[in-house]
Tab-separated table of C-alpha atoms in Angstrom:
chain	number	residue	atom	x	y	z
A	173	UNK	CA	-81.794	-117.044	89.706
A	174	UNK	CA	-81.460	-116.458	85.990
A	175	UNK	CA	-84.254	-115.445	83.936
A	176	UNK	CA	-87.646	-115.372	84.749
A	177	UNK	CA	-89.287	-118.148	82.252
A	178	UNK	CA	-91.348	-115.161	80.748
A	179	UNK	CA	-87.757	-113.785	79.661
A	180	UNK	CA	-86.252	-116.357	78.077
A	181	UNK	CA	-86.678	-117.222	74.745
A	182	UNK	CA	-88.375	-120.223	74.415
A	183	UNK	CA	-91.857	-118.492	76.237
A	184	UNK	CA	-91.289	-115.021	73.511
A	185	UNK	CA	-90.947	-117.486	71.020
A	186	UNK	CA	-93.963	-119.374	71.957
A	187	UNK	CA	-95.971	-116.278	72.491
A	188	UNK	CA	-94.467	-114.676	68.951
A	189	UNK	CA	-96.246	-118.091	67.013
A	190	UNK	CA	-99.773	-116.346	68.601
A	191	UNK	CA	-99.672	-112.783	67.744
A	192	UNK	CA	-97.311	-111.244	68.926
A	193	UNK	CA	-93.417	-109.848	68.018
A	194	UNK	CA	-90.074	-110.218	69.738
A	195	UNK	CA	-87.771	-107.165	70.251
A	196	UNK	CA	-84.445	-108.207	72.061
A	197	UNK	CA	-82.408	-105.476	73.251
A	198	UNK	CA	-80.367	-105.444	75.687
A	199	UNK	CA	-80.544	-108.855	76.881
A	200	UNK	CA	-83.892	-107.996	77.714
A	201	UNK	CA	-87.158	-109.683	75.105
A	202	UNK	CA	-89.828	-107.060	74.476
A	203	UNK	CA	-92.965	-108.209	73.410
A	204	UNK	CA	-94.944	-106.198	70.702
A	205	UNK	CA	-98.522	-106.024	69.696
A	206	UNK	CA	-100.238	-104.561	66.358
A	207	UNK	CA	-104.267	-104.281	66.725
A	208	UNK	CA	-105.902	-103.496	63.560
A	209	UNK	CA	-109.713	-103.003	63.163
A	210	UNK	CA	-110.822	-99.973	60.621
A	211	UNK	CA	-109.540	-97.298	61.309
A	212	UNK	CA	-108.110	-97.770	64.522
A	213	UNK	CA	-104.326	-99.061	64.223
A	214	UNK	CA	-102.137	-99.017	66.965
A	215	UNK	CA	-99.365	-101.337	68.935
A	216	UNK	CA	-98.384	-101.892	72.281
A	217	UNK	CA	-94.997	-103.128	73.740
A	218	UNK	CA	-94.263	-105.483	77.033
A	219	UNK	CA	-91.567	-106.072	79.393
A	220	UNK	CA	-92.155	-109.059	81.606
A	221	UNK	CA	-89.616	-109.307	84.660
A	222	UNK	CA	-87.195	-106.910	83.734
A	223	UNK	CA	-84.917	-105.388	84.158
A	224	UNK	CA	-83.837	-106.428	86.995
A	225	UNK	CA	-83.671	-105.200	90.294
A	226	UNK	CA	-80.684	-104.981	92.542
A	227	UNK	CA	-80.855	-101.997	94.543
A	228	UNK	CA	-82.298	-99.920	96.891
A	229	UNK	CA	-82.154	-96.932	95.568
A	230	UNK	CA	-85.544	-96.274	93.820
A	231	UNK	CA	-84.516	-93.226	91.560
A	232	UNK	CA	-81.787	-94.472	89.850
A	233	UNK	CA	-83.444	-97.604	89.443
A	234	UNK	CA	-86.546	-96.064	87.146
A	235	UNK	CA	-83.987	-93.342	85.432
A	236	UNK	CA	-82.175	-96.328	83.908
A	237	UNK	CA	-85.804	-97.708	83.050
A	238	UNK	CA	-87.058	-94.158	81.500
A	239	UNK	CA	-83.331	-94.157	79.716
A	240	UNK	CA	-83.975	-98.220	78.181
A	241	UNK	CA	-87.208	-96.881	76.768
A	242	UNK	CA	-85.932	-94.081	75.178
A	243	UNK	CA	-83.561	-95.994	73.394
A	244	UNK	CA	-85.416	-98.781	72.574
A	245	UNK	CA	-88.318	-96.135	70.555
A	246	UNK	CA	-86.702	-96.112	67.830
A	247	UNK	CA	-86.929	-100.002	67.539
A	248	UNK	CA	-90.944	-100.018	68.214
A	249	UNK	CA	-93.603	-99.791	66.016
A	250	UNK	CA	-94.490	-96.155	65.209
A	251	UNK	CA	-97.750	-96.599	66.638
A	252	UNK	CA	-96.807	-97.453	70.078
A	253	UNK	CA	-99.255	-96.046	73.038
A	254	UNK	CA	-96.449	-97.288	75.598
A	255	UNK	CA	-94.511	-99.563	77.020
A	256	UNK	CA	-95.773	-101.523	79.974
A	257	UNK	CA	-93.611	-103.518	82.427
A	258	UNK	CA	-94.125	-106.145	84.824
A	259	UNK	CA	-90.954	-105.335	86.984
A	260	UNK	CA	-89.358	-108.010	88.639
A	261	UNK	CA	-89.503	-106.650	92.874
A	262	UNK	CA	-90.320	-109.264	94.908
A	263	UNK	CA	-92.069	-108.309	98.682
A	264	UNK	CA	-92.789	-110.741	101.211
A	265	UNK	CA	-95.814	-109.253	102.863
A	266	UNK	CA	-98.557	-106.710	100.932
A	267	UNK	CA	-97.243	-103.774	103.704
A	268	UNK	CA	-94.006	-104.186	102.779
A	269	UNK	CA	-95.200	-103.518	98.851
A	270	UNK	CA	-97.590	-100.613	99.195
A	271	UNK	CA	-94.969	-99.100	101.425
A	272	UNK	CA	-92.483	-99.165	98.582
A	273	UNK	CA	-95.383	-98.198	95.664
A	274	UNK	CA	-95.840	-95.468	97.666
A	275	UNK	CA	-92.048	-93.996	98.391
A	276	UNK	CA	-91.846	-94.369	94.413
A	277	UNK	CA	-94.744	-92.091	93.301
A	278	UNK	CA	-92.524	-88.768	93.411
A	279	UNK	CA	-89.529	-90.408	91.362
A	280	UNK	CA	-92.489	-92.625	88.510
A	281	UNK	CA	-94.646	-89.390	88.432
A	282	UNK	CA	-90.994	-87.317	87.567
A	283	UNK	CA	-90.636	-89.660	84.883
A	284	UNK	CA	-94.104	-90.357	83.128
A	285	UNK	CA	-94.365	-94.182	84.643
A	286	UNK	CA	-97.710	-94.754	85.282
A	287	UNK	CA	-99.342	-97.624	87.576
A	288	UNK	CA	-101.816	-99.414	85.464
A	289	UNK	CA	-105.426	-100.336	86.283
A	290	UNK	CA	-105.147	-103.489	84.278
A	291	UNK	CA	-102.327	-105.763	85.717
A	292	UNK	CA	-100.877	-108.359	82.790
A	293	UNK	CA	-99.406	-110.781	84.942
A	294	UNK	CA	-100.534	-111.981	88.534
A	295	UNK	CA	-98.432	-109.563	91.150
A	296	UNK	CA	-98.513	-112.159	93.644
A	297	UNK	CA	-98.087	-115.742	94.333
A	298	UNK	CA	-96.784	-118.384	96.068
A	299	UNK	CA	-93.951	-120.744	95.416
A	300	UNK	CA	-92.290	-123.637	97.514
A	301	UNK	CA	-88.679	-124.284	98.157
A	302	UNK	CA	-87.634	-127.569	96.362
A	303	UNK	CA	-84.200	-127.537	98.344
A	304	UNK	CA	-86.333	-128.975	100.907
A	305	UNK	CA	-87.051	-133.018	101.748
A	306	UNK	CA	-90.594	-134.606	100.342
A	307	UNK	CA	-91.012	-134.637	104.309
A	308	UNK	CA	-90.047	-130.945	104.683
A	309	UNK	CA	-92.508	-129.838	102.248
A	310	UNK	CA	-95.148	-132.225	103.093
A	311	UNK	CA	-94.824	-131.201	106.983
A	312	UNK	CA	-94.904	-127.379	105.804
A	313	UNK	CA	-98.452	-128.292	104.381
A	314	UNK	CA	-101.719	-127.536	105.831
A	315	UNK	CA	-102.595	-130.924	107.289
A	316	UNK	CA	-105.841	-131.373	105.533
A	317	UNK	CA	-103.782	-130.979	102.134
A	318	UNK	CA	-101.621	-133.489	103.470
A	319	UNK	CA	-104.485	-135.619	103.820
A	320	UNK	CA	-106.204	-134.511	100.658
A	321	UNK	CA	-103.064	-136.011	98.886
A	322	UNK	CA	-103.629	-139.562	100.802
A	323	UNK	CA	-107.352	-139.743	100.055
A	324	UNK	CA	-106.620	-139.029	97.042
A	325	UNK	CA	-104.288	-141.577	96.170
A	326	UNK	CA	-105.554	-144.097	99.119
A	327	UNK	CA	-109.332	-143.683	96.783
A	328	UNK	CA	-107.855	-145.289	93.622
A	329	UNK	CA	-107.057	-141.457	91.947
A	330	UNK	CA	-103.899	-142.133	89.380
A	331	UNK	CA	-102.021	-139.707	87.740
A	332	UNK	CA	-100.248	-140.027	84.659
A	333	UNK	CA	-98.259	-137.453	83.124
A	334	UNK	CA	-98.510	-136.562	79.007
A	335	UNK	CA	-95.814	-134.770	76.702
A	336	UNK	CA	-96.335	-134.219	73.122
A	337	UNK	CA	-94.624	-137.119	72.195
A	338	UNK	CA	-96.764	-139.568	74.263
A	339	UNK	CA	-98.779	-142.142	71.590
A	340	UNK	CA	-101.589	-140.892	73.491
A	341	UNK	CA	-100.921	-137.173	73.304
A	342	UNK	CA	-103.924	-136.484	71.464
A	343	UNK	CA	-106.502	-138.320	73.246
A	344	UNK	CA	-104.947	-136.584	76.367
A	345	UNK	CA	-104.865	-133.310	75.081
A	346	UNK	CA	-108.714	-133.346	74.228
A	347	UNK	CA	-109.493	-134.676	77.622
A	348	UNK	CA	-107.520	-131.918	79.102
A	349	UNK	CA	-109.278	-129.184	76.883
A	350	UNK	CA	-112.859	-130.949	77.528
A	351	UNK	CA	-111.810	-130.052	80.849
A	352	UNK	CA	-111.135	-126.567	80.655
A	353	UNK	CA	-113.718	-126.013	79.074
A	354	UNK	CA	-115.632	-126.957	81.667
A	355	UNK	CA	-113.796	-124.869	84.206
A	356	UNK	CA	-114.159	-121.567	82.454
A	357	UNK	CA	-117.945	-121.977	81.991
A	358	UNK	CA	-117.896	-123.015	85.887
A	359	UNK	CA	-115.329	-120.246	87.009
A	360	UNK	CA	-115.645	-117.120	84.202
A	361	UNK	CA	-112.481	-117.698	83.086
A	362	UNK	CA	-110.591	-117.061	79.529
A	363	UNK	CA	-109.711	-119.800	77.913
A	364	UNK	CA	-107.495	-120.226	74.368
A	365	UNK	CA	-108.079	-122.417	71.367
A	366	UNK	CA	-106.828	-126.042	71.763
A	367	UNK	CA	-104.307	-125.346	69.214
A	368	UNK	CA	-102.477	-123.390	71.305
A	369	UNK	CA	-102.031	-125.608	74.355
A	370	UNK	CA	-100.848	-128.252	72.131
A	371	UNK	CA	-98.553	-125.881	70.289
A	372	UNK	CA	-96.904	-125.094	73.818
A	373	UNK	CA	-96.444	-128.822	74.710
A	374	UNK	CA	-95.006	-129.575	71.088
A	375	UNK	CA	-92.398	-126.576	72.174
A	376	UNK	CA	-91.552	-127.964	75.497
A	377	UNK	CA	-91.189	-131.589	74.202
A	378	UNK	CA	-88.274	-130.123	72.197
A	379	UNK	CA	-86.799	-127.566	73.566
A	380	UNK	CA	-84.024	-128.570	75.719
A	381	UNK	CA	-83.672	-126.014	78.835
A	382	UNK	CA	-87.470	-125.738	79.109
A	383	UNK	CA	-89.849	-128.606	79.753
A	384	UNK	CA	-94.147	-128.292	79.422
A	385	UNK	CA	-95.899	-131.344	80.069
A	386	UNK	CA	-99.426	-132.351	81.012
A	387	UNK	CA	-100.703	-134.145	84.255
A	388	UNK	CA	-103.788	-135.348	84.234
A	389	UNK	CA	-105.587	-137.303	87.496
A	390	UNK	CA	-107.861	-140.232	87.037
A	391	UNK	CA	-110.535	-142.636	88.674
A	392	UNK	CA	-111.618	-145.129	86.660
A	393	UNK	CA	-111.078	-144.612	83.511
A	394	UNK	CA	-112.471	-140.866	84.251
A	395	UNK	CA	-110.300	-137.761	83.728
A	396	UNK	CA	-111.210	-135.821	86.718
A	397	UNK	CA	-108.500	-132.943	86.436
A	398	UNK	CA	-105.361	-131.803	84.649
A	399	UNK	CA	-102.784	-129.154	85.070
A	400	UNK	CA	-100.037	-127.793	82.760
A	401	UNK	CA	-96.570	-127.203	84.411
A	402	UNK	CA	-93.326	-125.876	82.905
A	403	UNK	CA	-90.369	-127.495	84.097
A	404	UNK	CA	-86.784	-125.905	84.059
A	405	UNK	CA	-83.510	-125.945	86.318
A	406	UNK	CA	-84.521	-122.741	88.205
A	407	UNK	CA	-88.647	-122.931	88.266
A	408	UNK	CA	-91.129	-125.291	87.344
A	409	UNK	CA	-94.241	-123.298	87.194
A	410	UNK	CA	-98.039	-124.152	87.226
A	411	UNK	CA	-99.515	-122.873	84.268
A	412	UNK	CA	-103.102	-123.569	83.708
A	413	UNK	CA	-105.104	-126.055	85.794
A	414	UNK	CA	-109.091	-127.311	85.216
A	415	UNK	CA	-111.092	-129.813	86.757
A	416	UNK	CA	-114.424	-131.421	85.923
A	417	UNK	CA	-117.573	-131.627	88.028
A	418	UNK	CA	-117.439	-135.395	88.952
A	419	UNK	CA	-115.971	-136.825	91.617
A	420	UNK	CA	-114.185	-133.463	92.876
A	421	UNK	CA	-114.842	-135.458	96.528
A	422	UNK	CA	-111.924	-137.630	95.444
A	423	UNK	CA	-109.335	-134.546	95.515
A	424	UNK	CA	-107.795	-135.083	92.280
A	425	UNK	CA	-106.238	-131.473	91.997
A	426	UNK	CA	-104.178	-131.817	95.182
A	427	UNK	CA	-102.388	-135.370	94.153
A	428	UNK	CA	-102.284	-134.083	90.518
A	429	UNK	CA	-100.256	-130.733	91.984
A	430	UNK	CA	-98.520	-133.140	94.768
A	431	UNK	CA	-97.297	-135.241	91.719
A	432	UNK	CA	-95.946	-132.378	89.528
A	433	UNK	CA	-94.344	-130.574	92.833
A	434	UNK	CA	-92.075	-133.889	93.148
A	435	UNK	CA	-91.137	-134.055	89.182
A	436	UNK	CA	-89.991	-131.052	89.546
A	437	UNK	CA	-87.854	-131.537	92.759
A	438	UNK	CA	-86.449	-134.833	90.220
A	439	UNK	CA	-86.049	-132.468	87.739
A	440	UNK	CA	-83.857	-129.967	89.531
A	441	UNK	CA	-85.931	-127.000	89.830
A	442	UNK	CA	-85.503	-124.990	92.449
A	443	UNK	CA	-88.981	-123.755	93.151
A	444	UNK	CA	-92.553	-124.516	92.150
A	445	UNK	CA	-94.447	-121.749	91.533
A	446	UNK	CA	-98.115	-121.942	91.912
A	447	UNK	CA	-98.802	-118.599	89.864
A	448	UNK	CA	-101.011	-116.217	91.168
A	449	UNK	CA	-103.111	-115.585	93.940
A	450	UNK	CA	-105.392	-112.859	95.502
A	451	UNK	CA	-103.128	-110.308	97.576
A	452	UNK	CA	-105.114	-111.146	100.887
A	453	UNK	CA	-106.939	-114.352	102.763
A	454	UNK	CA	-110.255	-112.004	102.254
A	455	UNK	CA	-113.332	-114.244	101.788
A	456	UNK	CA	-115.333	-111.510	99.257
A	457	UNK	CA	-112.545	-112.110	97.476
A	458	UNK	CA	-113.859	-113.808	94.329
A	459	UNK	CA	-110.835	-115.784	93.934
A	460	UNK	CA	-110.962	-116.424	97.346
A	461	UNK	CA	-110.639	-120.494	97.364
A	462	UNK	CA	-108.006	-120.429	94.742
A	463	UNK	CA	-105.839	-118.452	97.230
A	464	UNK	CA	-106.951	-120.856	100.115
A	465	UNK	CA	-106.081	-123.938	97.618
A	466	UNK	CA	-102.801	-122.455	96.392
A	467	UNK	CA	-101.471	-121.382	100.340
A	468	UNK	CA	-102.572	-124.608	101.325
A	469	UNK	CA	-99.869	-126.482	100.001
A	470	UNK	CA	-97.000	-124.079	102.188
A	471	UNK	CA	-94.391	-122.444	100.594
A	472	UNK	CA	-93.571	-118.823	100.495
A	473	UNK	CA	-95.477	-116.173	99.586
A	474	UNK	CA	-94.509	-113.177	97.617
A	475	UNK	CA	-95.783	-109.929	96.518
A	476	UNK	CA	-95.200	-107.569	93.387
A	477	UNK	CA	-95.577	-103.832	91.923
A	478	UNK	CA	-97.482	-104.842	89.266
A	479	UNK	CA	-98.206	-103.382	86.019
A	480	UNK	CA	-96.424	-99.847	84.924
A	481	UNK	CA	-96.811	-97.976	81.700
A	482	UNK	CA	-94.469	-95.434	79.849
A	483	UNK	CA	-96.721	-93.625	77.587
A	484	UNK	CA	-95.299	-92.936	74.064
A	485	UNK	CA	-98.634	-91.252	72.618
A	486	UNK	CA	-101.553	-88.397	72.961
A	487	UNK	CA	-103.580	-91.658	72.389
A	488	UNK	CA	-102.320	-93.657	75.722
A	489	UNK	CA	-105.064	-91.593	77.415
A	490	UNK	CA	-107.632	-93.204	75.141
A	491	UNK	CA	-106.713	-96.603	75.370
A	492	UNK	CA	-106.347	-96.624	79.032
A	493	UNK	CA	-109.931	-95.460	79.118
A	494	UNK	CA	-111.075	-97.860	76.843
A	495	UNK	CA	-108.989	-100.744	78.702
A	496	UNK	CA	-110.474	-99.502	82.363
A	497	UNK	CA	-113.992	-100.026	81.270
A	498	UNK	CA	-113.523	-103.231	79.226
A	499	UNK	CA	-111.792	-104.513	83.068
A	500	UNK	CA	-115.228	-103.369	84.568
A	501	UNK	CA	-116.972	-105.045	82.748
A	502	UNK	CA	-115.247	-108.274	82.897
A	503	UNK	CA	-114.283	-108.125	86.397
A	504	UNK	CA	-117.967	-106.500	87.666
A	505	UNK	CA	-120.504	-106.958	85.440
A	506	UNK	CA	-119.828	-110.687	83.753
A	507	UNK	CA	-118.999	-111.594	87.143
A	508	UNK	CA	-122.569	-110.710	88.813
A	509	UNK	CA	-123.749	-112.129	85.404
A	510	UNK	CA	-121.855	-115.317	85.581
A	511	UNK	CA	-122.987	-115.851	89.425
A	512	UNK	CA	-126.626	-115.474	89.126
């Protein structure tokens, strides 16, 4: 597989038009950020899924990593607390992970690469094969999804799908964003200004190696829920999702993901990726039915490292602390908040 989609340049790009900067060196795209606030002033960089990994021999591995970042200094901002990575090692099983996290320590602490608190992307998730038949991957589904998808469709739920230059874009768009609105209030979850999903769909509408559109599933005239996938000839990823509060007995998110899961096979891609799950079926998990949803559908499962920094400043310490506590609060505290 070639690069990740957070690699190539059409995501940097898309990410550079909302705040941040592209450094490409290498062949690798580094992502830069500048926060400013009174007195404080000071920039981060980012490495999603690279470089990559083709060996088994850890030290070498994260001595040509320490060696990239101390050529690639010079090319930061002067401010930079560190470089964090998201490095592209894939595990099939969490033992399997852990086990290498843990043979890494002595050659990571040797170097200054620290494990983060705060991962950026999802370590793990789950993706099916779209070498496989309709059949195959229906038949490698959990057999109430399989029936989810028939209800679904069987109970008068349509799905169309929306690209930025759909007459209707607009009207879609807003629906979709009505949507997610209601989802994060629902869920605790982050949500962006509407501007910049529609800036991403705008992108993917033209760009010619990297496809974004929108599905969203109906009954009635009602949108009921939407999901945003990227579509290219080696992934087709599911970005955001959101669903409403009527109707949910209908099972619009399974035919709206069933639907996307066979443009994709049409388009070429070789996997669907659902994009992040919880590490284990664990039901305190408070993501818990997002993993059971996500699984559901079949498809392999794989784990990552997560997040690693390479601190550049005295102040790393400082913003580490500062990022640990913001996480508890989010992650603890609004949670309990959120679920009373």
């Amino acid at each position: 597989m070639s690069k990740h989609f957070q690699q190539t340049d059409f995501w940097c790009d898309f990410k550079c038009a909302h705040g941040w900067k592209k450094i490409s060196f290498n062949e690798i795209n580094i992502l830069t950020r500048t926060f400013k606030k009174g007195p404080v002033n000071f920039s981060l960089a980012y490495i999603p899924l690279a470089p990559e990994y083709n060996s088994l021999d850890y030290s070498s591995y994260f001595e040509c990593v320490s060696e990239f970042v101390k050529k690639l200094k010079p090319l930061l901002p002067k401010n930079t607390l560190c470089v964090r990575f998201d490095f592209p090692i894939d595990f099939s099983d969490t033992s399997e992970r852990d086990f290498f996290v843990k043979g890494i320590s002595k050659y990571t602490k040797k170097l200054n690469i620290k494990k983060s608190n705060v991962d950026i992307q999802p370590p793990d998730s789950t993706y099916i094969d779209l070498f496989l038949s309709q059949d195959e991957i229906l038949s490698s589904m959990k057999s109430k999804w399989r029936y989810n998808i028939r209800y679904a469709s069987k109970h008068g739920v349509n799905v169309r799908r929306s690209s930025f230059a759909d007459s209707t874009f607009q009207k879609d768009l807003e629906s979709f964003y009505n949507l997610y609105k209601i989802t994060s209030q629902r869920d605790g979850i982050g949500i962006h200004p509407i501007s910049y999903y529609e800036d991403l769909l705008r992108r993917g509408a033209l760009n010619n190696d990297n496809k974004v559109f929108l599905y969203i599933a109906s009954h009635d005239d009602e949108d009921l829920a939407a999901i945003i996938t990227l579509f290219s000839k080696d992934e087709a990823i599911y970005l955001y999702g959101c669903s409403g509060n009527h109707k949910r007995n209908l099972m619009p998110a399974y035919l709206v993901q069933w639907t996307a899961i066979c443009d994709a096979k049409k388009y070429g891609s070789k996997i669907y990726d659902f994009y992040g799950i919880p590490p284990t079926d664990n039901e305190n998990h408070p993501m818990h039915g997002l993993y059971l949803f996500k699984t559901g559908f079949g498809g392999k499962k794989i784990y990552r490292i997560g997040s690693f920094d390479i601190p550049l400043s005295f102040a790393y310490r400082l913003y580490i602390f500062a990022e640990n506590i913001r996480a508890f609060w989010h992650k603890k505290i609004m949670k309990k908040i959120r679920g009373r």
